[in-house]
Amino acid sequence: MIQLMLCHGNNTQTGGKELLQQWQEQPDSWIWVELYDEPTEAEHDFLSEQFCIDSVTITEAQRNRHPPSFQAFEDYIYLLLKPLDAESDSLDFNTLQLAMFASQRFLITRHSKESPYLARLWQALADNGCADESPLSMVASMSRRAAQRYGTVLLNLEQRLDVIEDELFDTPTDTLMKELVSYNTGLRKMHRILTYHVDVFDNMRRHLHKTNSHQLDIFDDIFALIERFNSLAGLYQNVITDLVEAYISLNGHRLNQIMKVLTIVTVIFVPLTLLVGIYGMNFENMPELKSEHGYFILLSTMTGIAALLLYLFRRTRWL
């Protein structure tokens, strides 16, 4: 599907390819081209013929698994981002591929999935006009939105990690461990994506520094935002690693305590069991069995052994 919006002053006009001629006849206008679910070859031909877009970057934009990137050409810039898709609001997320080609006179957006945000942005521009907008300002709006959505997920995670930390020391469970491992997997993926975006926006603002663009401050802010969220993702990975290690240490400590108790019980009852076993064999020639006080002597001996072992365990601080 190809949608076009012609922006001339504060007036907007939406339609199809028929708007291209008006755009070419009005040098002070700019046009927004929205591409979604268009056949690959038709999309490639349209971009290369109508806007002279580099063939390699078109192919790159059409790949579903290409990492974020930025390239500056003589007449336009190319920006490929991986924002969260509409259904993603946690670390169990998916992304969409958003490619943008922007010059002074055109903005081309291509996305691999449906985007409610782009639909709202399109409608707002159609309803309110575009006097204060330009292709580069639109790129800035979409980029900021992509950064903020990553930030929302990370800031929500911070609150959950605080709760998990308290629960971990009170009642550590395997469910908490699985949750932490799941978060760590999601953070690793997000950290990798955000690292790409940091490089992308760093390259973009360097390019804008050279061209003295009036949008430079906005992209400096977006770069700082992405860099901050990337640092947060790395920080939360370290926090989760520490929590996992704490969980393992707590479980190890509890296991040691259990083994101590079992060891104490075993050490105490082994000699007692030996005595019971010897005198329970009922041999004929066991003179002490006929002793008047043999029973009480044996009980006293067993009690003494148990008391001595308990004292020794107490001295070694096992009790």
PDB file of C-alpha atoms in Angstrom:
ATOM      1  CA  MET A   1       0.000   0.000   0.000  1.00  0.00           C
ATOM      2  CA  ILE A   2       1.327   3.434  -0.992  1.00  0.00           C
ATOM      3  CA  GLN A   3      -0.137   6.560   0.614  1.00  0.00           C
ATOM      4  CA  LEU A   4       0.976  10.098  -0.147  1.00  0.00           C
ATOM      5  CA  MET A   5       0.453  13.361   1.689  1.00  0.00           C
ATOM      6  CA  LEU A   6       1.351  16.641   0.022  1.00  0.00           C
ATOM      7  CA  CYS A   7       2.269  19.468   2.409  1.00  0.00           C
ATOM      8  CA  HIS A   8       2.179  23.003   1.025  1.00  0.00           C
ATOM      9  CA  GLY A   9       2.293  25.761   3.602  1.00  0.00           C
ATOM     10  CA  ASN A  10      -0.290  24.786   6.201  1.00  0.00           C
ATOM     11  CA  ASN A  11      -2.350  22.827   3.692  1.00  0.00           C
ATOM     12  CA  THR A  12      -2.249  19.064   3.383  1.00  0.00           C
ATOM     13  CA  GLN A  13      -3.659  16.814   0.717  1.00  0.00           C
ATOM     14  CA  THR A  14      -3.736  13.026   0.874  1.00  0.00           C
ATOM     15  CA  GLY A  15      -4.029  10.620  -2.004  1.00  0.00           C
ATOM     16  CA  GLY A  16      -2.053   8.332  -4.278  1.00  0.00           C
ATOM     17  CA  LYS A  17       0.649   8.661  -6.890  1.00  0.00           C
ATOM     18  CA  GLU A  18      -1.288  11.409  -8.664  1.00  0.00           C
ATOM     19  CA  LEU A  19       0.053  13.843  -6.021  1.00  0.00           C
ATOM     20  CA  LEU A  20       3.596  13.407  -7.318  1.00  0.00           C
ATOM     21  CA  GLN A  21       3.000  15.724 -10.254  1.00  0.00           C
ATOM     22  CA  GLN A  22       1.635  18.483  -7.992  1.00  0.00           C
ATOM     23  CA  TRP A  23       4.627  18.049  -5.717  1.00  0.00           C
ATOM     24  CA  GLN A  24       7.039  18.419  -8.631  1.00  0.00           C
ATOM     25  CA  GLU A  25       5.220  21.553  -9.803  1.00  0.00           C
ATOM     26  CA  GLN A  26       5.371  23.183  -6.345  1.00  0.00           C
ATOM     27  CA  PRO A  27       9.032  23.570  -5.367  1.00  0.00           C
ATOM     28  CA  ASP A  28       8.156  24.995  -1.921  1.00  0.00           C
ATOM     29  CA  SER A  29       6.108  21.917  -0.948  1.00  0.00           C
ATOM     30  CA  TRP A  30       7.171  18.574   0.520  1.00  0.00           C
ATOM     31  CA  ILE A  31       5.598  15.142   0.373  1.00  0.00           C
ATOM     32  CA  TRP A  32       5.268  12.256   2.815  1.00  0.00           C
ATOM     33  CA  VAL A  33       5.160   8.785   1.271  1.00  0.00           C
ATOM     34  CA  GLU A  34       3.935   5.923   3.461  1.00  0.00           C
ATOM     35  CA  LEU A  35       4.836   2.381   2.365  1.00  0.00           C
ATOM     36  CA  TYR A  36       3.370  -0.674   4.054  1.00  0.00           C
ATOM     37  CA  ASP A  37       2.691  -4.176   2.780  1.00  0.00           C
ATOM     38  CA  GLU A  38       3.683  -3.215  -0.753  1.00  0.00           C
ATOM     39  CA  PRO A  39       5.141  -5.869  -3.117  1.00  0.00           C
ATOM     40  CA  THR A  40       8.934  -5.719  -2.919  1.00  0.00           C
ATOM     41  CA  GLU A  41       9.652  -5.210  -6.609  1.00  0.00           C
ATOM     42  CA  ALA A  42       6.964  -2.545  -7.056  1.00  0.00           C
ATOM     43  CA  GLU A  43       8.243  -0.727  -3.983  1.00  0.00           C
ATOM     44  CA  HIS A  44      11.830  -0.892  -5.242  1.00  0.00           C
ATOM     45  CA  ASP A  45      10.909   0.461  -8.677  1.00  0.00           C
ATOM     46  CA  PHE A  46       8.765   3.251  -7.216  1.00  0.00           C
ATOM     47  CA  LEU A  47      11.488   4.531  -4.876  1.00  0.00           C
ATOM     48  CA  SER A  48      14.314   4.319  -7.387  1.00  0.00           C
ATOM     49  CA  GLU A  49      12.375   5.885 -10.271  1.00  0.00           C
ATOM     50  CA  GLN A  50      10.452   8.635  -8.459  1.00  0.00           C
ATOM     51  CA  PHE A  51      12.974   9.647  -5.779  1.00  0.00           C
ATOM     52  CA  CYS A  52      16.312   8.250  -7.066  1.00  0.00           C
ATOM     53  CA  ILE A  53      16.840   6.286  -3.852  1.00  0.00           C
ATOM     54  CA  ASP A  54      19.970   4.149  -3.769  1.00  0.00           C
ATOM     55  CA  SER A  55      19.168   0.564  -4.753  1.00  0.00           C
ATOM     56  CA  VAL A  56      21.304  -0.984  -1.996  1.00  0.00           C
ATOM     57  CA  THR A  57      19.573   0.988   0.765  1.00  0.00           C
ATOM     58  CA  ILE A  58      16.146   0.031  -0.613  1.00  0.00           C
ATOM     59  CA  THR A  59      17.118  -3.637  -0.433  1.00  0.00           C
ATOM     60  CA  GLU A  60      18.487  -3.094   3.068  1.00  0.00           C
ATOM     61  CA  ALA A  61      15.262  -1.411   4.190  1.00  0.00           C
ATOM     62  CA  GLN A  62      13.238  -4.360   2.884  1.00  0.00           C
ATOM     63  CA  ARG A  63      15.131  -6.942   4.937  1.00  0.00           C
ATOM     64  CA  ASN A  64      13.307  -7.999   8.068  1.00  0.00           C
ATOM     65  CA  ARG A  65      16.384  -8.655  10.198  1.00  0.00           C
ATOM     66  CA  HIS A  66      18.765  -5.875   9.219  1.00  0.00           C
ATOM     67  CA  PRO A  67      20.263  -3.973  12.196  1.00  0.00           C
ATOM     68  CA  PRO A  68      19.594  -0.229  12.642  1.00  0.00           C
ATOM     69  CA  SER A  69      21.767   1.959  10.438  1.00  0.00           C
ATOM     70  CA  PHE A  70      22.288   5.487   9.140  1.00  0.00           C
ATOM     71  CA  GLN A  71      23.657   6.746   5.826  1.00  0.00           C
ATOM     72  CA  ALA A  72      23.942  10.260   4.457  1.00  0.00           C
ATOM     73  CA  PHE A  73      23.678  10.828   0.717  1.00  0.00           C
ATOM     74  CA  GLU A  74      24.072  14.010  -1.271  1.00  0.00           C
ATOM     75  CA  ASP A  75      20.347  14.806  -1.424  1.00  0.00           C
ATOM     76  CA  TYR A  76      18.831  12.796   1.429  1.00  0.00           C
ATOM     77  CA  ILE A  77      19.509  10.788   4.554  1.00  0.00           C
ATOM     78  CA  TYR A  78      18.562   7.179   5.242  1.00  0.00           C
ATOM     79  CA  LEU A  79      17.668   6.026   8.749  1.00  0.00           C
ATOM     80  CA  LEU A  80      16.695   2.477   9.707  1.00  0.00           C
ATOM     81  CA  LEU A  81      15.297   1.958  13.222  1.00  0.00           C
ATOM     82  CA  LYS A  82      13.887  -0.962  15.206  1.00  0.00           C
ATOM     83  CA  PRO A  83      11.148   0.461  17.446  1.00  0.00           C
ATOM     84  CA  LEU A  84       8.894  -1.738  19.563  1.00  0.00           C
ATOM     85  CA  ASP A  85       5.787  -2.942  17.786  1.00  0.00           C
ATOM     86  CA  ALA A  86       2.298  -1.936  18.945  1.00  0.00           C
ATOM     87  CA  GLU A  87       1.748  -5.031  21.149  1.00  0.00           C
ATOM     88  CA  SER A  88       5.038  -4.798  23.056  1.00  0.00           C
ATOM     89  CA  ASP A  89       5.007  -3.192  26.502  1.00  0.00           C
ATOM     90  CA  SER A  90       7.397  -5.458  28.423  1.00  0.00           C
ATOM     91  CA  LEU A  91      10.733  -7.219  28.005  1.00  0.00           C
ATOM     92  CA  ASP A  92       8.934  -9.980  26.135  1.00  0.00           C
ATOM     93  CA  PHE A  93       8.914  -7.720  23.092  1.00  0.00           C
ATOM     94  CA  ASN A  94       9.024  -7.718  19.314  1.00  0.00           C
ATOM     95  CA  THR A  95      10.187  -4.969  16.998  1.00  0.00           C
ATOM     96  CA  LEU A  96       9.193  -3.616  13.633  1.00  0.00           C
ATOM     97  CA  GLN A  97      11.518  -2.404  10.899  1.00  0.00           C
ATOM     98  CA  LEU A  98      11.087   1.328  10.266  1.00  0.00           C
ATOM     99  CA  ALA A  99      13.037   2.814   7.359  1.00  0.00           C
ATOM    100  CA  MET A 100      13.020   6.560   6.706  1.00  0.00           C
ATOM    101  CA  PHE A 101      14.364   8.485   3.728  1.00  0.00           C
ATOM    102  CA  ALA A 102      14.309  12.245   4.291  1.00  0.00           C
ATOM    103  CA  SER A 103      15.356  15.293   2.320  1.00  0.00           C
ATOM    104  CA  GLN A 104      14.199  18.902   2.305  1.00  0.00           C
ATOM    105  CA  ARG A 105      11.364  17.969  -0.056  1.00  0.00           C
ATOM    106  CA  PHE A 106      10.300  14.452   0.831  1.00  0.00           C
ATOM    107  CA  LEU A 107       9.862  11.990   3.658  1.00  0.00           C
ATOM    108  CA  ILE A 108       9.489   8.294   2.878  1.00  0.00           C
ATOM    109  CA  THR A 109       8.587   5.868   5.652  1.00  0.00           C
ATOM    110  CA  ARG A 110       8.503   2.118   5.223  1.00  0.00           C
ATOM    111  CA  HIS A 111       7.540  -0.251   8.041  1.00  0.00           C
ATOM    112  CA  SER A 112       7.340  -4.034   8.213  1.00  0.00           C
ATOM    113  CA  LYS A 113       4.301  -4.108  10.544  1.00  0.00           C
ATOM    114  CA  GLU A 114       1.256  -1.963  11.085  1.00  0.00           C
ATOM    115  CA  SER A 115       2.027   1.081  13.245  1.00  0.00           C
ATOM    116  CA  PRO A 116      -0.819   2.811  15.135  1.00  0.00           C
ATOM    117  CA  TYR A 117       1.538   5.653  16.074  1.00  0.00           C
ATOM    118  CA  LEU A 118       2.355   6.444  12.435  1.00  0.00           C
ATOM    119  CA  ALA A 119      -1.353   6.268  11.624  1.00  0.00           C
ATOM    120  CA  ARG A 120      -2.103   8.806  14.385  1.00  0.00           C
ATOM    121  CA  LEU A 121       0.740  11.037  13.246  1.00  0.00           C
ATOM    122  CA  TRP A 122      -0.530  10.893   9.674  1.00  0.00           C
ATOM    123  CA  GLN A 123      -4.062  11.770  10.768  1.00  0.00           C
ATOM    124  CA  ALA A 124      -2.882  14.629  12.998  1.00  0.00           C
ATOM    125  CA  LEU A 125      -0.948  16.132  10.110  1.00  0.00           C
ATOM    126  CA  ALA A 126      -3.911  15.727   7.768  1.00  0.00           C
ATOM    127  CA  ASP A 127      -6.273  17.388  10.277  1.00  0.00           C
ATOM    128  CA  ASN A 128      -4.080  20.173  11.663  1.00  0.00           C
ATOM    129  CA  GLY A 129      -1.837  21.047   8.733  1.00  0.00           C
ATOM    130  CA  CYS A 130       1.936  20.957   8.479  1.00  0.00           C
ATOM    131  CA  ALA A 131       3.059  24.597   8.739  1.00  0.00           C
ATOM    132  CA  ASP A 132       5.419  23.825  11.638  1.00  0.00           C
ATOM    133  CA  GLU A 133       6.642  20.503  10.276  1.00  0.00           C
ATOM    134  CA  SER A 134       9.323  19.369   7.859  1.00  0.00           C
ATOM    135  CA  PRO A 135      10.598  15.958   6.765  1.00  0.00           C
ATOM    136  CA  LEU A 136      13.432  16.131   9.310  1.00  0.00           C
ATOM    137  CA  SER A 137      11.140  17.220  12.153  1.00  0.00           C
ATOM    138  CA  MET A 138       8.923  14.234  11.382  1.00  0.00           C
ATOM    139  CA  VAL A 139      11.963  11.946  11.532  1.00  0.00           C
ATOM    140  CA  ALA A 140      12.768  13.487  14.914  1.00  0.00           C
ATOM    141  CA  SER A 141       9.230  12.851  16.204  1.00  0.00           C
ATOM    142  CA  MET A 142       9.310   9.200  15.141  1.00  0.00           C
ATOM    143  CA  SER A 143      12.809   8.709  16.567  1.00  0.00           C
ATOM    144  CA  ARG A 144      11.887  10.263  19.910  1.00  0.00           C
ATOM    145  CA  ARG A 145       8.780   8.090  20.113  1.00  0.00           C
ATOM    146  CA  ALA A 146      10.874   4.963  19.461  1.00  0.00           C
ATOM    147  CA  ALA A 147      13.314   5.942  22.223  1.00  0.00           C
ATOM    148  CA  GLN A 148      10.582   6.783  24.741  1.00  0.00           C
ATOM    149  CA  ARG A 149       8.839   3.438  24.311  1.00  0.00           C
ATOM    150  CA  TYR A 150      12.055   1.594  25.165  1.00  0.00           C
ATOM    151  CA  GLY A 151      12.413   3.900  28.161  1.00  0.00           C
ATOM    152  CA  THR A 152       8.895   3.146  29.397  1.00  0.00           C
ATOM    153  CA  VAL A 153       9.608  -0.597  29.418  1.00  0.00           C
ATOM    154  CA  LEU A 154      12.883  -0.095  31.298  1.00  0.00           C
ATOM    155  CA  LEU A 155      11.422   2.251  33.917  1.00  0.00           C
ATOM    156  CA  ASN A 156       8.563  -0.176  34.591  1.00  0.00           C
ATOM    157  CA  LEU A 157      11.137  -2.934  35.050  1.00  0.00           C
ATOM    158  CA  GLU A 158      12.920  -0.893  37.733  1.00  0.00           C
ATOM    159  CA  GLN A 159       9.828  -0.971  39.950  1.00  0.00           C
ATOM    160  CA  ARG A 160       9.410  -4.717  39.468  1.00  0.00           C
ATOM    161  CA  LEU A 161      13.078  -5.385  40.319  1.00  0.00           C
ATOM    162  CA  ASP A 162      12.650  -3.547  43.637  1.00  0.00           C
ATOM    163  CA  VAL A 163       9.720  -5.839  44.504  1.00  0.00           C
ATOM    164  CA  ILE A 164      11.615  -8.968  43.418  1.00  0.00           C
ATOM    165  CA  GLU A 165      14.610  -8.008  45.558  1.00  0.00           C
ATOM    166  CA  ASP A 166      12.409  -7.854  48.674  1.00  0.00           C
ATOM    167  CA  GLU A 167      10.628 -11.114  47.815  1.00  0.00           C
ATOM    168  CA  LEU A 168      13.923 -12.844  47.084  1.00  0.00           C
ATOM    169  CA  PHE A 169      15.195 -12.390  50.638  1.00  0.00           C
ATOM    170  CA  ASP A 170      11.837 -13.172  52.251  1.00  0.00           C
ATOM    171  CA  THR A 171      10.544 -16.122  50.216  1.00  0.00           C
ATOM    172  CA  PRO A 172      12.891 -17.126  47.367  1.00  0.00           C
ATOM    173  CA  THR A 173      11.139 -19.405  44.887  1.00  0.00           C
ATOM    174  CA  ASP A 174      11.897 -21.009  41.536  1.00  0.00           C
ATOM    175  CA  THR A 175       9.203 -18.785  40.007  1.00  0.00           C
ATOM    176  CA  LEU A 176      11.222 -15.672  40.887  1.00  0.00           C
ATOM    177  CA  MET A 177      14.326 -17.284  39.426  1.00  0.00           C
ATOM    178  CA  LYS A 178      12.541 -18.024  36.146  1.00  0.00           C
ATOM    179  CA  GLU A 179      11.240 -14.450  36.030  1.00  0.00           C
ATOM    180  CA  LEU A 180      14.744 -13.043  36.521  1.00  0.00           C
ATOM    181  CA  VAL A 181      16.196 -15.276  33.811  1.00  0.00           C
ATOM    182  CA  SER A 182      13.402 -14.175  31.466  1.00  0.00           C
ATOM    183  CA  TYR A 183      14.135 -10.507  32.212  1.00  0.00           C
ATOM    184  CA  ASN A 184      17.833 -11.051  31.646  1.00  0.00           C
ATOM    185  CA  THR A 185      17.164 -12.576  28.221  1.00  0.00           C
ATOM    186  CA  GLY A 186      14.942  -9.645  27.236  1.00  0.00           C
ATOM    187  CA  LEU A 187      17.453  -7.089  28.526  1.00  0.00           C
ATOM    188  CA  ARG A 188      20.272  -8.695  26.574  1.00  0.00           C
ATOM    189  CA  LYS A 189      18.215  -8.388  23.391  1.00  0.00           C
ATOM    190  CA  MET A 190      17.166  -4.801  24.174  1.00  0.00           C
ATOM    191  CA  HIS A 191      20.709  -3.778  25.113  1.00  0.00           C
ATOM    192  CA  ARG A 192      21.980  -5.086  21.775  1.00  0.00           C
ATOM    193  CA  ILE A 193      19.308  -3.170  19.829  1.00  0.00           C
ATOM    194  CA  LEU A 194      19.862   0.043  21.806  1.00  0.00           C
ATOM    195  CA  THR A 195      23.616  -0.177  21.247  1.00  0.00           C
ATOM    196  CA  TYR A 196      22.950  -0.137  17.504  1.00  0.00           C
ATOM    197  CA  HIS A 197      20.681   2.889  17.969  1.00  0.00           C
ATOM    198  CA  VAL A 198      23.343   4.746  19.956  1.00  0.00           C
ATOM    199  CA  ASP A 199      25.757   4.379  17.030  1.00  0.00           C
ATOM    200  CA  VAL A 200      23.034   5.347  14.550  1.00  0.00           C
ATOM    201  CA  PHE A 201      22.080   8.591  16.293  1.00  0.00           C
ATOM    202  CA  ASP A 202      25.700   9.431  17.032  1.00  0.00           C
ATOM    203  CA  ASN A 203      26.479   9.189  13.302  1.00  0.00           C
ATOM    204  CA  MET A 204      23.353  11.171  12.470  1.00  0.00           C
ATOM    205  CA  ARG A 205      24.121  14.071  14.792  1.00  0.00           C
ATOM    206  CA  ARG A 206      27.709  14.170  13.513  1.00  0.00           C
ATOM    207  CA  HIS A 207      26.281  14.532  10.019  1.00  0.00           C
ATOM    208  CA  LEU A 208      23.894  17.270  11.177  1.00  0.00           C
ATOM    209  CA  HIS A 209      26.805  19.096  12.829  1.00  0.00           C
ATOM    210  CA  LYS A 210      28.438  19.320   9.414  1.00  0.00           C
ATOM    211  CA  THR A 211      25.284  20.604   7.732  1.00  0.00           C
ATOM    212  CA  ASN A 212      24.412  23.058  10.553  1.00  0.00           C
ATOM    213  CA  SER A 213      20.854  21.734  10.665  1.00  0.00           C
ATOM    214  CA  HIS A 214      18.364  23.604  12.858  1.00  0.00           C
ATOM    215  CA  GLN A 215      17.194  20.176  14.059  1.00  0.00           C
ATOM    216  CA  LEU A 216      20.597  19.456  15.627  1.00  0.00           C
ATOM    217  CA  ASP A 217      19.512  20.160  19.230  1.00  0.00           C
ATOM    218  CA  ILE A 218      16.544  17.811  18.889  1.00  0.00           C
ATOM    219  CA  PHE A 219      18.703  14.939  17.660  1.00  0.00           C
ATOM    220  CA  ASP A 220      21.278  15.668  20.365  1.00  0.00           C
ATOM    221  CA  ASP A 221      18.462  15.166  22.898  1.00  0.00           C
ATOM    222  CA  ILE A 222      17.356  11.937  21.194  1.00  0.00           C
ATOM    223  CA  PHE A 223      20.939  10.661  21.228  1.00  0.00           C
ATOM    224  CA  ALA A 224      21.235  11.460  24.952  1.00  0.00           C
ATOM    225  CA  LEU A 225      17.915   9.699  25.580  1.00  0.00           C
ATOM    226  CA  ILE A 226      18.930   6.561  23.692  1.00  0.00           C
ATOM    227  CA  GLU A 227      22.351   6.541  25.374  1.00  0.00           C
ATOM    228  CA  ARG A 228      20.716   6.830  28.804  1.00  0.00           C
ATOM    229  CA  PHE A 229      18.301   3.973  28.137  1.00  0.00           C
ATOM    230  CA  ASN A 230      21.129   1.845  26.768  1.00  0.00           C
ATOM    231  CA  SER A 231      23.071   2.446  29.995  1.00  0.00           C
ATOM    232  CA  LEU A 232      19.964   1.564  32.014  1.00  0.00           C
ATOM    233  CA  ALA A 233      19.583  -1.712  30.122  1.00  0.00           C
ATOM    234  CA  GLY A 234      23.199  -2.591  30.940  1.00  0.00           C
ATOM    235  CA  LEU A 235      22.738  -1.534  34.576  1.00  0.00           C
ATOM    236  CA  TYR A 236      19.601  -3.648  34.999  1.00  0.00           C
ATOM    237  CA  GLN A 237      21.422  -6.626  33.501  1.00  0.00           C
ATOM    238  CA  ASN A 238      24.042  -6.262  36.238  1.00  0.00           C
ATOM    239  CA  VAL A 239      21.321  -5.897  38.890  1.00  0.00           C
ATOM    240  CA  ILE A 240      19.597  -9.069  37.682  1.00  0.00           C
ATOM    241  CA  THR A 241      22.918 -10.930  37.609  1.00  0.00           C
ATOM    242  CA  ASP A 242      23.490  -9.879  41.236  1.00  0.00           C
ATOM    243  CA  LEU A 243      19.971 -11.005  42.198  1.00  0.00           C
ATOM    244  CA  VAL A 244      20.467 -14.387  40.519  1.00  0.00           C
ATOM    245  CA  GLU A 245      23.781 -14.824  42.347  1.00  0.00           C
ATOM    246  CA  ALA A 246      22.072 -13.825  45.601  1.00  0.00           C
ATOM    247  CA  TYR A 247      19.343 -16.412  44.954  1.00  0.00           C
ATOM    248  CA  ILE A 248      21.947 -19.103  44.324  1.00  0.00           C
ATOM    249  CA  SER A 249      23.876 -18.071  47.458  1.00  0.00           C
ATOM    250  CA  LEU A 250      20.732 -18.138  49.607  1.00  0.00           C
ATOM    251  CA  ASN A 251      19.781 -21.555  48.280  1.00  0.00           C
ATOM    252  CA  GLY A 252      23.334 -22.767  48.854  1.00  0.00           C
ATOM    253  CA  HIS A 253      23.254 -21.439  52.420  1.00  0.00           C
ATOM    254  CA  ARG A 254      19.920 -23.139  53.131  1.00  0.00           C
ATOM    255  CA  LEU A 255      21.238 -26.390  51.679  1.00  0.00           C
ATOM    256  CA  ASN A 256      24.325 -26.129  53.897  1.00  0.00           C
ATOM    257  CA  GLN A 257      22.115 -25.648  56.951  1.00  0.00           C
ATOM    258  CA  ILE A 258      20.076 -28.720  56.035  1.00  0.00           C
ATOM    259  CA  MET A 259      23.244 -30.772  55.503  1.00  0.00           C
ATOM    260  CA  LYS A 260      24.560 -29.618  58.882  1.00  0.00           C
ATOM    261  CA  VAL A 261      21.422 -30.853  60.624  1.00  0.00           C
ATOM    262  CA  LEU A 262      21.568 -34.176  58.779  1.00  0.00           C
ATOM    263  CA  THR A 263      25.267 -34.547  59.619  1.00  0.00           C
ATOM    264  CA  ILE A 264      24.665 -33.823  63.316  1.00  0.00           C
ATOM    265  CA  VAL A 265      21.815 -36.340  63.497  1.00  0.00           C
ATOM    266  CA  THR A 266      23.861 -38.966  61.645  1.00  0.00           C
ATOM    267  CA  VAL A 267      27.003 -38.511  63.778  1.00  0.00           C
ATOM    268  CA  ILE A 268      24.997 -38.727  67.005  1.00  0.00           C
ATOM    269  CA  PHE A 269      22.989 -41.796  66.065  1.00  0.00           C
ATOM    270  CA  VAL A 270      25.785 -43.855  64.453  1.00  0.00           C
ATOM    271  CA  PRO A 271      27.508 -44.786  67.775  1.00  0.00           C
ATOM    272  CA  LEU A 272      24.137 -45.208  69.468  1.00  0.00           C
ATOM    273  CA  THR A 273      22.986 -47.516  66.696  1.00  0.00           C
ATOM    274  CA  LEU A 274      26.246 -49.461  67.011  1.00  0.00           C
ATOM    275  CA  LEU A 275      25.668 -50.043  70.719  1.00  0.00           C
ATOM    276  CA  VAL A 276      22.054 -51.046  70.147  1.00  0.00           C
ATOM    277  CA  GLY A 277      23.160 -53.396  67.377  1.00  0.00           C
ATOM    278  CA  ILE A 278      25.797 -55.096  69.506  1.00  0.00           C
ATOM    279  CA  TYR A 279      23.555 -55.686  72.485  1.00  0.00           C
ATOM    280  CA  GLY A 280      20.625 -56.639  70.333  1.00  0.00           C
ATOM    281  CA  MET A 281      22.374 -59.725  68.907  1.00  0.00           C
ATOM    282  CA  ASN A 282      21.419 -61.888  71.928  1.00  0.00           C
ATOM    283  CA  PHE A 283      24.564 -64.044  72.045  1.00  0.00           C
ATOM    284  CA  GLU A 284      24.691 -66.595  74.882  1.00  0.00           C
ATOM    285  CA  ASN A 285      28.117 -65.532  76.087  1.00  0.00           C
ATOM    286  CA  MET A 286      27.538 -61.832  76.869  1.00  0.00           C
ATOM    287  CA  PRO A 287      28.107 -61.496  80.647  1.00  0.00           C
ATOM    288  CA  GLU A 288      27.013 -57.841  80.824  1.00  0.00           C
ATOM    289  CA  LEU A 289      23.544 -58.831  79.666  1.00  0.00           C
ATOM    290  CA  LYS A 290      23.108 -60.532  83.033  1.00  0.00           C
ATOM    291  CA  SER A 291      24.326 -57.492  84.953  1.00  0.00           C
ATOM    292  CA  GLU A 292      21.755 -56.104  87.366  1.00  0.00           C
ATOM    293  CA  HIS A 293      22.387 -52.501  86.254  1.00  0.00           C
ATOM    294  CA  GLY A 294      23.467 -53.191  82.637  1.00  0.00           C
ATOM    295  CA  TYR A 295      20.381 -51.586  81.122  1.00  0.00           C
ATOM    296  CA  PHE A 296      20.855 -48.337  83.020  1.00  0.00           C
ATOM    297  CA  ILE A 297      24.593 -48.309  82.340  1.00  0.00           C
ATOM    298  CA  LEU A 298      23.955 -48.666  78.584  1.00  0.00           C
ATOM    299  CA  LEU A 299      21.353 -45.872  78.602  1.00  0.00           C
ATOM    300  CA  SER A 300      23.723 -43.635  80.551  1.00  0.00           C
ATOM    301  CA  THR A 301      26.556 -44.397  78.116  1.00  0.00           C
ATOM    302  CA  MET A 302      24.368 -43.606  75.117  1.00  0.00           C
ATOM    303  CA  THR A 303      23.138 -40.383  76.757  1.00  0.00           C
ATOM    304  CA  GLY A 304      26.715 -39.394  77.578  1.00  0.00           C
ATOM    305  CA  ILE A 305      27.878 -40.019  74.004  1.00  0.00           C
ATOM    306  CA  ALA A 306      25.004 -37.937  72.620  1.00  0.00           C
ATOM    307  CA  ALA A 307      25.676 -35.124  75.118  1.00  0.00           C
ATOM    308  CA  LEU A 308      29.413 -35.157  74.336  1.00  0.00           C
ATOM    309  CA  LEU A 309      28.796 -34.963  70.592  1.00  0.00           C
ATOM    310  CA  LEU A 310      26.289 -32.134  71.047  1.00  0.00           C
ATOM    311  CA  TYR A 311      28.872 -30.275  73.145  1.00  0.00           C
ATOM    312  CA  LEU A 312      31.528 -30.756  70.448  1.00  0.00           C
ATOM    313  CA  PHE A 313      29.156 -29.504  67.738  1.00  0.00           C
ATOM    314  CA  ARG A 314      28.388 -26.520  69.935  1.00  0.00           C
ATOM    315  CA  ARG A 315      32.111 -25.782  70.363  1.00  0.00           C
ATOM    316  CA  THR A 316      32.652 -25.887  66.592  1.00  0.00           C
ATOM    317  CA  ARG A 317      29.610 -23.583  66.139  1.00  0.00           C
ATOM    318  CA  TRP A 318      27.604 -26.079  64.149  1.00  0.00           C
ATOM    319  CA  LEU A 319      24.781 -25.505  66.610  1.00  0.00           C
TER     320      LEU A 319
END
